[in-house]
Amino acid sequence: MTCRGRAQVKRKVMEEGDDHEVYETELAQLFSEEDEVRAFFERLDRELNKVNQFYRTKESEFLERGEILNKQLQILLELKQILIDRRRKPNSGIIPRSWTPCPRNSDISDGQGGAALSGDGTAAATETDDVIAALERNGVSFINAASSWAKTKKGKPKVAMRIDIPAETPARTISAVTSMLWEDLVNNPKKESGTGDFINRKKIQCAEKIIRGAFVELYRGLGLLKTYSSLNMVAFGKILKKFDKVSNQKASASYLQVVKRSHFISSDKVVRLMDEVESIFTKHFANNDRKKAMKFLTPQQQKESHMVTFFVGLFTGCFVSLFCVYAILAHLSGIFSANTEAAYMETVYPVFSVFALLCLHLFMYGCNLFMWKSTRINYNFIFEFSPNTALKYRDAFLLCTTFMTAVVAAMVVHLLLRASGFSPSKIDAIPGILLLISICLLICPFDIFYRPTRYCFLHIIRNIICSPFYKVLMIDFFMADQLTSQIPLLRHLESTACYFLAGSFKTHHYDTCKNGRLYRELAYVISFLPYYWRAMQCARRWFDEYDTNHLANMGKYVSAMVAAGARLTYTRQSNYLWFGIVLVTSVVATIYQLYWDFVKDWGFLNPNSRNPWLRDDLILRNKSIYYISIALNVVLRIAWVETVMRFHVTTVQWRMLDFFVASLEVIRRGHWNFYRLENEHLSNVGKFRAVKAVPLPFREMDSD
C-alpha cells in the first residue's frame, strides 16, 4: 500500500452529563477509499473504547473499595483506642456482653443485648457512649438513634452494629450454629444477666487481621490495573508501528497522542491510591517500617535454582540404578518363590507401596504444576498460595525422586541383610524405621526441606479431618479429592500400623492383622473416611453459600461410600446377592461421578458450545486431546471391575495387580487435576477475578 493520508480521532461523550467518552476515527484523503484501512481503524477504536471502559469500571471499584477500607480502619483504630483506655482504667466498671455471635458466621451486637451494669454504672454507660460515638463518627448508624440513644425496655442501648468474623475455626463454627439454633428454633434473645466485655479483644484482633488482608488484596489489584494500563499502551504502540510499516506512511502519531490522552493512561487515581495504601499499611500494620510493609504488599517469588534441576537428575539416576540392583538381587535370592513370597510380601509390600503411591502422586502433581505453568493457569491464585513459598514443579520432582531413591535404597539394604542371614525379626523393622523417619521429617519444626510446604500440607489435612468445622477453601476440597484416590494407600497404612503395633514383625504371625475383628471393622472406616470428609465439606459449603449444587455433590460421595462398602463386603462374602449389590451400587456411583467430572468439574458436554460437546473456551489448541481425555477418564473410572473379577493368581501377582489398579487411580486423579483447574481458571478469567474478595468485619445491620 503506497497511499498517503491522515487520520483524525474525535472524542465523543456518550450522554450529556456522562463522563464516559467514545473515540471514533475519521479518515481523510485517500484513506477514505481504502476499505482495509477503514476496517483497521474501526477495530482499533473498538479496542480503545473497550480498554477505557474496563479501566474506568475497575478504577471506580477500587476507589470505592479504598474508601470503605479507610472507614473500616478508622472504626478499628477507635475501638483499639477504647481498649487501651479501658486497660488504663481497670475499675471503670464491667460492660455486659452486647456483641454476641450472629446466626451464621459473624459476631453481632444483639438489638436486645444485655446492659446490666456492675460496679460503677455511670462509668460503664460513659464507656458505652464512647464506643457508639466513635462508631457514629465513622458513618455507622444505630437503630432509632437521635439526640439521645435509643433504649430497650430495660434502658439499654439498641446498637445496629455487626462485626463479621468468618467462622473458619471449629470454635467459631460451633458458636455460629448454636446461635442460629438458639435464635431460629427457640426464638428467644440471649439472657441479659451475663457479664463480659462490650468490646472483645480477640474479635478486634481478628478484625485487624481481616482488614490487613483486605489492604494487601487492594494493593495487589491496583498493581494489576496499573500493569494492564502499561501493557495496553505498549500494545497500541506496536500495532500502530506495524501499521505504518505495512502502509508505508506515518499516520499513527496522531492516534498515539489520543491514546496517551485517554483515561486509562492519563488518569493518576490508581497511582495515588497505591501510594496512599502503602502509607497506611506502613503506619498501621508495619510499625512505620516500609521495608516490612512492602514484603506484605509485594511478595517476591523465589528464584529458581539450577541446583534443584541437578539434584532431580542425580536422584533420578540413583533411583533407576538402585531399582535395577534390587530386581537382580530379588531374582538371584529367589525372594518371590513360593516358599518365601508370603512372609516377604506381608512385611515389605504394605510400607513400600505406601511410599510408591505417594511418590507417584507427587510425580503427577509435578506434571500438573508444569502444565499449569506452561498454559499460564494461575494456580497460585486459585489455591491462595504465597508466591514466595509455593512449590514449583522442579521442587515436586525433587521430592519425588528423593523419596523414591531412599525407598529403593531401603529395599536393597533389607534384601541384602535378609540374604546375609540376619534375624528376620530385626531386619523387618527397617520399613517401619523408614516410615517413622518420614513422619518425623514431615513434622520437623526446623526450616529445612520445604517447611512452609510441609506445614501448609499439615494445616490442610487438619482442616479436612475436622470437616465440617473449618471453612472450606479451594485447596481444602482439592486435597480431599486427592485422598479419595488414595484409599489403597490408607489401607496399607492400616496394615503397617497393625503389623508393627501388634509386634507381628517379631513373631511373623499375620492372623491378628488379617482376621482380627477390629482390623476388619477399621477397613470399612478407612474406606469411608475420604468420602465422608468430602461429603462434610460439601455440607459446610452448602451451609455457607446455600447452593444446592453442593448437596448434589455430597450425594456423589455418599453413593461412592455405599459402593466402596459393598465391594469390601463382597471380598469377604462372595455370593450372587452381594455381586448384584456391588454391580448396581458401583454402576450408579460411576455414572454419577462421570457426570460430575465432565459437566461440573471440567465444564464439558455442552451441546451448544462452539467446540462440539466441550466448552466455549479451551486452553489447549488441539481439541482432540480433550476428547481423548474424556475417553481415558471413562476407562480409568471403571477400574473397579477388577475387584469383582475372580482371577486365579499367586500372592505376589495379586499384590502387583492391586498396586497396578491403585496406580491407575492416582494417574487418573492427576489427569483430572489439570482440567479441573483449567475450568476454574477460565471461570476466573471470564468474571475478571484476579484478586481475592475479602469480606470486611464491620458493617451495619438493617433496622427492625
XYZ file of C-alpha atoms in Angstrom:
704
model
C 0.000 0.000 0.000
C 1.559 3.317 -1.068
C -1.319 5.698 -0.382
C -0.940 8.909 1.612
C -3.484 10.199 4.082
C -4.173 11.179 7.623
C -6.464 10.029 10.425
C -8.392 12.290 12.771
C -9.605 10.823 16.064
C -12.572 12.541 17.684
C -13.665 12.172 21.284
C -17.425 11.960 21.807
C -19.357 11.903 25.055
C -21.990 9.186 25.257
C -24.681 11.240 27.014
C -24.947 14.672 28.472
C -23.577 14.643 31.990
C -21.845 11.291 31.416
C -18.051 11.195 31.759
C -17.705 8.113 29.541
C -16.233 9.008 26.172
C -16.064 7.082 22.905
C -13.319 7.529 20.315
C -14.061 7.477 16.585
C -11.500 7.781 13.775
C -12.372 9.824 10.703
C -10.320 9.008 7.619
C -9.318 11.830 5.283
C -7.974 11.974 1.708
C -7.028 8.591 0.242
C -7.772 6.699 3.438
C -11.465 7.055 2.786
C -11.114 4.899 -0.298
C -9.343 2.052 1.429
C -11.723 -0.474 2.998
C -8.894 -2.270 4.805
C -7.684 0.912 6.457
C -11.190 1.884 7.488
C -11.806 -1.576 8.977
C -8.461 -1.403 10.770
C -9.204 1.904 12.489
C -12.782 0.898 13.319
C -11.439 -2.204 15.051
C -8.781 -0.129 16.797
C -11.431 2.318 18.012
C -13.474 -0.520 19.459
C -10.449 -1.866 21.295
C -9.546 1.563 22.663
C -13.097 2.139 23.886
C -13.195 -1.328 25.424
C -9.921 -0.739 27.277
C -11.089 2.638 28.532
C -14.441 1.314 29.704
C -12.893 -1.649 31.528
C -10.278 0.581 33.149
C -12.890 3.077 34.338
C -15.046 0.306 35.798
C -12.214 -1.300 37.729
C -10.820 2.048 38.796
C -14.133 3.090 40.300
C -14.446 -0.272 42.054
C -11.004 0.053 43.628
C -11.602 3.667 44.640
C -14.853 2.679 46.313
C -13.112 -0.251 47.996
C -10.408 2.115 49.224
C -12.966 4.448 50.805
C -14.677 1.518 52.546
C -11.353 0.211 53.854
C -10.466 3.653 55.186
C -13.739 3.731 57.076
C -13.144 0.207 58.389
C -9.657 1.172 59.526
C -10.914 4.243 61.361
C -13.505 2.159 63.204
C -10.794 -0.335 64.128
C -8.468 2.383 65.410
C -11.247 3.917 67.509
C -12.116 0.572 69.081
C -8.464 -0.252 69.763
C -8.044 3.115 71.460
C -11.040 2.422 73.686
C -9.496 -0.930 74.640
C -6.269 0.843 75.559
C -8.148 3.393 77.629
C -10.063 0.661 79.424
C -6.859 -1.154 80.383
C -5.631 2.080 81.910
C -8.854 2.278 83.981
C -9.458 -1.280 85.186
C -12.037 -0.229 87.771
C -14.269 1.717 85.443
C -16.932 -0.940 85.530
C -17.784 -4.103 83.637
C -19.822 -3.812 80.496
C -22.152 -6.701 79.675
C -21.651 -8.881 76.621
C -23.549 -6.978 73.956
C -21.745 -8.220 70.889
C -22.689 -11.866 70.562
C -22.244 -14.465 67.832
C -24.553 -13.885 64.889
C -26.708 -16.666 63.421
C -24.240 -17.506 60.669
C -20.586 -16.647 60.628
C -20.134 -13.431 62.490
C -20.316 -11.711 65.821
C -23.027 -9.087 66.185
C -24.378 -6.751 68.768
C -27.798 -8.053 69.699
C -30.509 -5.459 69.325
C -31.817 -6.625 72.687
C -28.354 -7.127 74.161
C -27.838 -7.167 77.885
C -26.936 -3.991 79.715
C -26.983 -4.864 83.381
C -24.145 -2.915 84.947
C -21.989 -3.948 87.830
C -19.704 -1.637 89.707
C -19.900 1.981 88.668
C -22.857 2.064 86.267
C -22.206 5.647 85.245
C -18.641 4.850 84.153
C -19.853 1.826 82.182
C -22.534 3.834 80.458
C -19.976 6.500 79.606
C -17.760 3.862 78.006
C -20.716 2.566 76.015
C -21.398 6.085 74.810
C -17.736 6.405 73.811
C -17.998 3.294 71.664
C -21.213 4.414 69.982
C -19.855 7.903 69.404
C -16.669 6.507 67.873
C -18.641 4.316 65.504
C -21.090 7.064 64.554
C -18.227 9.358 63.637
C -17.267 6.780 61.008
C -20.672 6.531 59.413
C -22.158 3.618 61.358
C -25.849 4.173 62.054
C -27.843 2.986 65.044
C -31.434 1.970 65.426
C -33.625 4.962 66.348
C -30.550 6.983 67.342
C -31.389 10.659 67.760
C -30.288 13.244 70.285
C -30.327 10.549 72.939
C -29.576 6.845 72.456
C -32.491 4.574 71.700
C -33.258 2.375 74.680
C -34.758 -1.038 75.111
C -37.346 -1.782 77.761
C -34.634 -2.081 80.373
C -32.873 1.096 79.335
C -30.100 -0.498 77.297
C -28.621 0.984 74.085
C -30.015 -0.645 70.950
C -26.973 -0.916 68.669
C -27.223 -1.704 64.942
C -23.639 -2.844 64.533
C -22.210 -6.122 63.302
C -18.685 -7.498 63.436
C -18.358 -10.214 60.791
C -15.702 -12.700 61.856
C -15.676 -15.625 59.375
C -16.421 -18.984 61.002
C -13.152 -20.539 59.845
C -12.350 -22.466 63.025
C -14.336 -25.102 64.933
C -14.982 -22.753 67.864
C -16.449 -20.033 65.638
C -18.441 -22.560 63.635
C -19.974 -24.156 66.739
C -20.736 -20.696 68.110
C -22.440 -19.693 64.861
C -24.503 -22.881 64.673
C -25.617 -22.785 68.300
C -26.553 -19.136 67.985
C -28.559 -19.854 64.836
C -30.401 -22.719 66.514
C -30.986 -20.625 69.614
C -32.464 -17.727 67.694
C -34.317 -19.657 64.984
C -35.701 -22.581 66.976
C -36.067 -21.183 70.462
C -36.790 -17.695 69.118
C -35.664 -16.092 72.326
C -32.944 -13.461 72.767
C -29.901 -14.248 74.805
C -30.165 -13.855 78.521
C -29.293 -10.405 79.696
C -27.834 -11.215 83.047
C -24.386 -12.327 81.891
C -21.325 -10.193 82.209
C -18.482 -9.730 79.779
C -16.690 -7.208 77.609
C -18.547 -4.782 75.396
C -15.547 -4.935 73.074
C -13.838 -8.287 72.861
C -10.092 -8.009 72.312
C -9.898 -11.252 70.359
C -12.603 -10.114 67.948
C -10.766 -6.851 67.367
C -7.560 -8.767 66.611
C -9.426 -10.930 64.100
C -10.936 -7.813 62.531
C -7.473 -6.233 62.280
C -6.118 -9.300 60.502
C -9.028 -9.244 58.036
C -8.562 -5.543 57.287
C -4.826 -6.035 56.800
C -5.501 -8.799 54.279
C -8.039 -6.583 52.512
C -5.433 -3.816 52.120
C -2.969 -6.341 50.672
C -5.533 -7.534 48.120
C -6.467 -3.929 47.259
C -2.821 -3.079 46.625
C -2.384 -6.186 44.503
C -5.459 -5.317 42.451
C -4.208 -1.766 41.918
C -0.870 -3.126 40.760
C -2.586 -5.400 38.258
C -4.675 -2.498 36.939
C -1.535 -0.390 36.576
C 0.127 -3.216 34.648
C -2.999 -3.521 32.498
C -2.659 0.159 31.581
C 1.029 -0.038 30.658
C 0.638 -3.270 28.656
C -2.201 -1.812 26.598
C -0.168 1.320 25.912
C 2.671 -0.841 24.613
C 0.192 -2.885 22.571
C -1.304 0.182 20.853
C 2.186 1.471 20.090
C 3.284 -1.803 18.477
C 0.060 -2.147 16.498
C 0.356 1.367 15.073
C 4.060 0.906 14.362
C 3.241 -2.219 12.383
C 0.512 -0.310 10.524
C 2.970 2.418 9.499
C 5.400 -0.199 8.245
C 2.805 -2.037 6.171
C 1.079 1.067 4.787
C 4.386 2.918 4.158
C 3.315 6.096 5.929
C 3.348 7.852 9.298
C -0.299 8.164 10.230
C -0.026 6.695 13.727
C 1.401 9.721 15.536
C -1.950 11.466 15.920
C -3.634 8.261 17.108
C -0.912 7.621 19.670
C -1.407 11.094 21.070
C -5.091 10.341 21.555
C -4.237 7.050 23.264
C -1.878 8.857 25.619
C -4.613 11.371 26.474
C -7.234 8.651 27.035
C -8.394 7.862 30.530
C -6.530 4.608 31.112
C -3.208 6.442 30.547
C -3.905 9.976 31.747
C -5.678 9.094 34.998
C -3.397 9.058 38.057
C -6.014 7.948 40.574
C -4.669 4.384 40.725
C -1.097 5.539 41.376
C -2.206 7.975 44.086
C -4.327 5.294 45.751
C -1.382 2.881 45.684
C 0.792 5.478 47.420
C -1.936 6.034 49.990
C -2.289 2.298 50.662
C 1.489 1.988 51.084
C 1.482 4.847 53.577
C -1.487 3.490 55.553
C -0.122 -0.064 55.639
C 3.330 1.101 56.715
C 1.909 3.224 59.514
C -0.746 0.929 60.956
C 0.374 -2.613 60.094
C 4.185 -2.448 59.869
C 5.167 -0.105 62.719
C 6.388 2.526 60.229
C 8.802 0.029 58.685
C 8.350 0.438 54.935
C 10.612 -2.487 54.079
C 8.474 -4.777 56.217
C 5.291 -3.356 54.700
C 6.458 -3.970 51.145
C 7.204 -7.611 51.980
C 3.464 -7.990 52.646
C 2.269 -5.829 49.767
C 4.652 -7.095 47.066
C 5.896 -10.582 47.997
C 8.795 -11.669 45.820
C 8.839 -15.043 44.137
C 11.762 -17.311 44.889
C 14.360 -17.535 42.164
C 14.585 -20.960 40.594
C 17.907 -22.638 41.249
C 19.728 -24.872 38.788
C 20.855 -26.937 41.770
C 17.312 -28.260 42.064
C 17.400 -29.425 38.459
C 20.816 -31.003 39.046
C 19.617 -32.974 42.066
C 16.469 -34.087 40.234
C 18.667 -35.636 37.573
C 21.057 -37.090 40.153
C 18.357 -38.762 42.229
C 16.568 -40.000 39.117
C 19.724 -41.777 38.039
C 20.230 -43.172 41.546
C 16.652 -44.456 41.635
C 16.944 -46.228 38.283
C 20.274 -47.788 39.237
C 19.113 -48.963 42.645
C 15.905 -50.374 41.216
C 17.872 -52.429 38.701
C 20.109 -53.681 41.535
C 17.038 -54.600 43.570
C 15.443 -56.508 40.685
C 18.643 -58.509 40.094
C 19.110 -59.318 43.808
C 15.462 -60.331 44.190
C 15.762 -62.705 41.252
C 19.034 -64.245 42.436
C 17.870 -64.746 46.022
C 14.521 -66.222 44.956
C 12.637 -63.836 47.202
C 9.428 -64.254 45.213
C 9.482 -68.033 45.278
C 6.528 -69.952 46.705
C 8.349 -70.639 49.979
C 9.265 -67.059 50.876
C 6.812 -64.830 48.994
C 4.140 -64.777 51.743
C 6.408 -63.566 54.531
C 8.225 -61.069 52.328
C 5.060 -59.566 50.870
C 3.476 -59.220 54.301
C 6.461 -57.319 55.681
C 7.696 -55.280 52.725
C 4.765 -54.645 50.407
C 2.453 -52.519 52.625
C 5.097 -49.994 53.683
C 6.946 -49.660 50.403
C 3.706 -49.472 48.405
C 2.687 -46.502 50.572
C 5.838 -44.666 49.543
C 5.482 -45.759 45.918
C 1.900 -44.466 45.641
C 2.837 -41.264 47.443
C 5.783 -40.664 45.113
C 3.608 -41.390 42.081
C 1.116 -38.796 43.301
C 3.952 -36.307 43.825
C 5.172 -37.004 40.305
C 1.682 -36.405 38.892
C 1.405 -33.193 40.904
C 4.749 -32.066 39.492
C 3.420 -32.770 35.992
C 0.305 -30.743 36.887
C 2.442 -27.807 38.055
C 4.484 -27.958 34.865
C 1.384 -27.999 32.646
C -0.341 -25.251 34.636
C 2.726 -23.053 34.311
C 3.135 -23.843 30.595
C -0.505 -22.955 29.889
C -0.411 -19.912 32.233
C -3.045 -21.215 34.598
C -2.831 -19.092 37.745
C -2.808 -21.951 40.249
C -1.205 -19.846 42.994
C -4.203 -17.511 42.977
C -6.711 -20.369 42.785
C -5.127 -22.214 45.724
C -4.285 -18.958 47.563
C -0.623 -19.954 47.794
C 2.023 -17.432 48.777
C 4.209 -16.733 45.703
C 7.448 -16.743 47.713
C 6.867 -20.176 49.316
C 4.733 -22.018 46.747
C 6.111 -25.309 45.468
C 7.448 -25.247 41.887
C 7.297 -28.211 39.550
C 11.041 -28.815 39.897
C 10.638 -28.938 43.678
C 7.853 -31.510 43.352
C 10.060 -33.660 41.119
C 12.921 -33.310 43.618
C 10.713 -34.522 46.467
C 9.509 -37.424 44.350
C 12.943 -38.594 43.234
C 14.447 -38.151 46.705
C 11.778 -40.287 48.351
C 11.932 -42.982 45.694
C 15.725 -43.164 45.945
C 15.503 -43.534 49.733
C 12.754 -46.158 49.485
C 14.531 -48.322 46.899
C 17.792 -47.981 48.849
C 15.993 -49.269 51.969
C 14.570 -52.155 49.933
C 18.060 -53.087 48.705
C 19.509 -52.925 52.234
C 16.623 -55.019 53.563
C 17.192 -57.632 50.869
C 20.968 -57.751 51.409
C 20.609 -58.198 55.168
C 17.969 -60.867 54.644
C 20.231 -62.770 52.253
C 23.162 -62.432 54.688
C 21.336 -64.435 57.325
C 20.371 -61.698 59.777
C 17.409 -62.348 62.043
C 14.113 -61.522 60.253
C 12.702 -60.003 63.466
C 15.408 -57.328 63.289
C 15.637 -56.511 59.612
C 11.845 -56.479 59.163
C 11.823 -53.338 61.303
C 13.565 -51.423 58.501
C 10.314 -50.460 56.699
C 8.870 -49.213 59.998
C 12.002 -47.176 60.713
C 11.772 -45.606 57.269
C 8.122 -44.697 57.882
C 8.971 -43.224 61.304
C 11.781 -41.100 59.837
C 9.394 -39.804 57.164
C 6.801 -38.786 59.765
C 9.462 -37.038 61.875
C 10.681 -35.181 58.798
C 7.122 -34.129 57.956
C 6.571 -32.507 61.374
C 10.145 -31.253 61.805
C 9.979 -27.659 63.168
C 13.303 -26.588 61.649
C 13.344 -24.543 58.471
C 14.657 -27.334 56.265
C 13.240 -29.462 53.489
C 10.407 -27.135 52.423
C 8.999 -26.317 55.845
C 6.315 -23.866 54.547
C 5.029 -26.565 52.194
C 5.099 -29.259 54.888
C 3.221 -27.110 57.384
C 0.750 -25.991 54.733
C 0.080 -29.663 53.996
C -0.456 -30.434 57.700
C -2.752 -27.420 58.002
C -4.866 -28.644 55.074
C -5.024 -32.199 56.445
C -6.202 -30.794 59.781
C -8.952 -28.844 58.023
C -10.041 -31.980 56.150
C -10.094 -34.202 59.232
C -12.085 -31.613 61.186
C -14.667 -31.141 58.436
C -17.192 -29.518 58.559
C -15.968 -27.243 61.355
C -13.395 -25.387 59.256
C -14.326 -23.080 56.421
C -13.755 -24.917 53.134
C -11.349 -23.325 50.671
C -10.452 -24.466 47.173
C -7.236 -26.136 48.325
C -9.109 -27.999 51.087
C -11.597 -29.809 48.877
C -8.974 -30.226 46.139
C -6.751 -32.104 48.612
C -9.733 -34.079 49.925
C -10.411 -35.207 46.352
C -6.816 -36.445 46.195
C -7.424 -38.517 49.325
C -10.418 -40.230 47.736
C -7.971 -41.589 45.154
C -5.553 -42.817 47.825
C -7.781 -45.240 49.739
C -5.394 -48.162 48.961
C -2.578 -46.112 50.496
C -4.635 -45.575 53.657
C -5.441 -49.296 53.786
C -1.736 -50.112 53.543
C -1.036 -47.658 56.354
C -3.599 -49.506 58.444
C -1.857 -52.824 57.720
C 1.537 -51.338 58.532
C 0.369 -49.824 61.810
C -1.227 -53.124 62.858
C 1.855 -55.074 61.797
C 4.236 -53.043 63.951
C 1.962 -52.190 66.891
C 0.875 -55.817 67.293
C 4.508 -56.974 67.170
C 3.928 -59.172 64.132
C 7.319 -58.182 62.719
C 8.874 -60.178 65.590
C 6.583 -63.204 65.624
C 5.632 -63.234 61.912
C 2.070 -64.164 62.836
C -0.215 -62.289 60.480
C -3.612 -63.548 61.623
C -4.019 -60.635 64.060
C -3.905 -58.075 61.282
C -5.722 -60.185 58.693
C -8.616 -61.742 60.533
C -8.969 -59.632 63.665
C -12.428 -58.178 64.189
C -11.147 -54.682 64.959
C -8.935 -54.713 61.886
C -11.822 -55.798 59.651
C -14.103 -53.094 61.020
C -11.421 -50.440 60.653
C -11.148 -51.407 56.996
C -14.686 -50.094 56.482
C -13.933 -46.900 58.386
C -10.795 -46.185 56.374
C -12.579 -46.904 53.091
C -15.362 -44.492 54.060
C -13.315 -41.686 55.631
C -12.126 -39.795 52.498
C -15.645 -39.813 51.052
C -17.107 -38.814 54.410
C -14.705 -35.874 54.737
C -15.519 -34.735 51.242
C -19.261 -35.060 51.870
C -18.925 -32.988 55.054
C -17.078 -30.310 53.100
C -19.977 -30.170 50.649
C -22.383 -29.832 53.579
C -20.321 -26.993 55.014
C -20.196 -25.184 51.679
C -23.968 -25.505 51.380
C -24.288 -24.117 54.904
C -22.121 -21.126 53.947
C -23.436 -20.455 50.447
C -26.942 -22.034 50.279
C -26.087 -23.512 46.864
C -27.973 -26.769 46.248
C -25.231 -27.924 43.875
C -23.160 -28.689 46.960
C -25.890 -31.021 48.225
C -25.925 -32.782 44.856
C -22.140 -33.087 45.057
C -22.481 -34.543 48.547
C -24.796 -37.195 47.091
C -21.999 -38.248 44.752
C -19.692 -39.026 47.677
C -22.440 -40.793 49.597
C -23.012 -43.070 46.593
C -19.253 -43.696 46.435
C -19.276 -44.692 50.119
C -22.080 -47.178 49.527
C -20.271 -48.680 46.531
C -16.967 -48.938 48.433
C -18.674 -50.675 51.362
C -20.428 -53.131 49.029
C -17.175 -54.022 47.250
C -15.373 -54.538 50.563
C -18.148 -56.822 51.828
C -18.114 -58.789 48.568
C -14.429 -59.644 49.046
C -15.440 -61.402 52.292
C -18.848 -62.783 51.313
C -18.603 -63.945 47.715
C -22.159 -64.794 46.705
C -24.547 -63.785 43.968
C -26.508 -61.433 46.235
C -23.520 -59.281 47.070
C -22.300 -59.491 43.491
C -25.580 -57.936 42.356
C -25.393 -55.261 45.058
C -21.807 -54.409 44.076
C -22.735 -54.211 40.417
C -25.722 -51.901 40.977
C -24.078 -49.580 43.503
C -20.814 -49.322 41.563
C -22.545 -48.597 38.247
C -24.713 -45.889 39.830
C -21.725 -44.321 41.605
C -19.603 -44.436 38.432
C -22.272 -42.769 36.279
C -22.767 -40.117 38.980
C -19.006 -39.478 39.140
C -18.567 -39.335 35.372
C -21.400 -36.841 35.015
C -19.906 -34.628 37.708
C -16.405 -34.916 36.223
C -17.422 -33.878 32.740
C -20.238 -31.395 33.385
C -19.433 -29.760 36.713
C -15.697 -30.139 37.258
C -14.469 -29.869 33.668
C -17.351 -27.895 32.149
C -17.678 -30.274 29.167
C -20.641 -31.898 27.376
C -22.168 -28.566 26.415
C -24.213 -29.290 23.255
C -24.455 -25.580 22.379
C -20.724 -24.921 22.628
C -18.797 -23.729 19.589
C -16.447 -26.623 20.372
C -18.778 -29.637 19.985
C -19.533 -31.262 23.347
C -16.751 -29.367 25.091
C -16.903 -25.762 26.314
C -16.577 -22.425 24.536
C -13.142 -21.553 25.931
C -10.271 -24.017 25.720
C -6.641 -23.516 26.679
C -5.122 -26.365 24.687
C -5.183 -25.732 20.960
C -5.606 -29.356 19.911
C -9.255 -30.242 20.591
C -8.644 -33.937 20.085
C -6.748 -34.004 23.400
C -9.974 -33.192 25.217
C -11.902 -35.999 23.527
C -9.095 -38.465 24.298
C -9.105 -37.286 27.926
C -12.850 -37.890 28.205
C -12.444 -41.444 26.929
C -9.440 -42.061 29.184
C -11.312 -40.831 32.244
C -14.192 -43.223 31.472
C -11.820 -46.183 31.174
C -9.957 -45.366 34.398
C -13.194 -44.743 36.286
C -14.326 -48.335 35.699
C -11.099 -49.894 37.010
C -13.186 -51.123 39.963
C -14.268 -54.024 37.742
C -11.017 -55.740 38.738
C -12.231 -56.002 42.348
C -15.225 -58.142 41.375
C -13.325 -60.364 38.963
C -12.039 -63.636 40.378
C -8.544 -64.044 38.956
C -6.647 -67.179 39.993
C -3.248 -65.662 40.763
C -0.500 -66.099 43.338
C 0.003 -63.787 46.303
C 2.703 -61.791 44.533
C 0.640 -61.452 41.383
C -2.409 -60.367 43.390
C -0.337 -57.751 45.227
C 1.086 -56.452 41.955
C -2.377 -56.303 40.400
C -3.676 -54.407 43.419
C -0.787 -51.938 43.183
C -1.343 -51.519 39.442
C -5.033 -50.667 39.887
C -4.201 -48.222 42.703
C -1.594 -46.577 40.458
C -4.146 -46.201 37.664
C -6.445 -44.292 40.023
C -3.593 -41.966 41.032
C -2.800 -41.345 37.361
C -6.497 -40.665 36.681
C -6.557 -38.135 39.516
C -3.503 -36.329 38.190
C -5.145 -36.261 34.757
C -8.366 -34.922 36.338
C -6.466 -32.199 38.207
C -5.362 -30.376 35.077
C -8.845 -29.998 33.581
C -10.380 -29.122 36.939
C -8.035 -26.176 37.385
C -8.308 -25.222 33.728
C -12.067 -24.851 34.156
C -11.612 -22.872 37.388
C -9.058 -20.583 35.757
C -11.291 -19.874 32.765
C -14.159 -19.135 35.141
C -11.983 -16.590 36.969
C -10.886 -15.035 33.688
C -14.462 -14.776 32.429
C -15.513 -12.998 35.616
C -12.327 -10.857 35.760
C -11.349 -12.324 39.133
C -7.676 -11.600 39.719
C -7.714 -10.672 43.417
C -9.302 -12.364 46.390
C -12.554 -10.888 47.701
C -12.042 -10.291 51.431
C -15.243 -9.858 53.490
C -14.896 -6.884 55.814
C -15.566 -7.162 59.560
C -17.618 -4.038 60.316
C -20.969 -3.405 58.714
C -24.376 -2.041 59.532
C -27.494 -4.058 60.303
C -30.913 -3.394 58.919
C -33.269 -1.739 61.349
C -36.225 -3.752 62.513
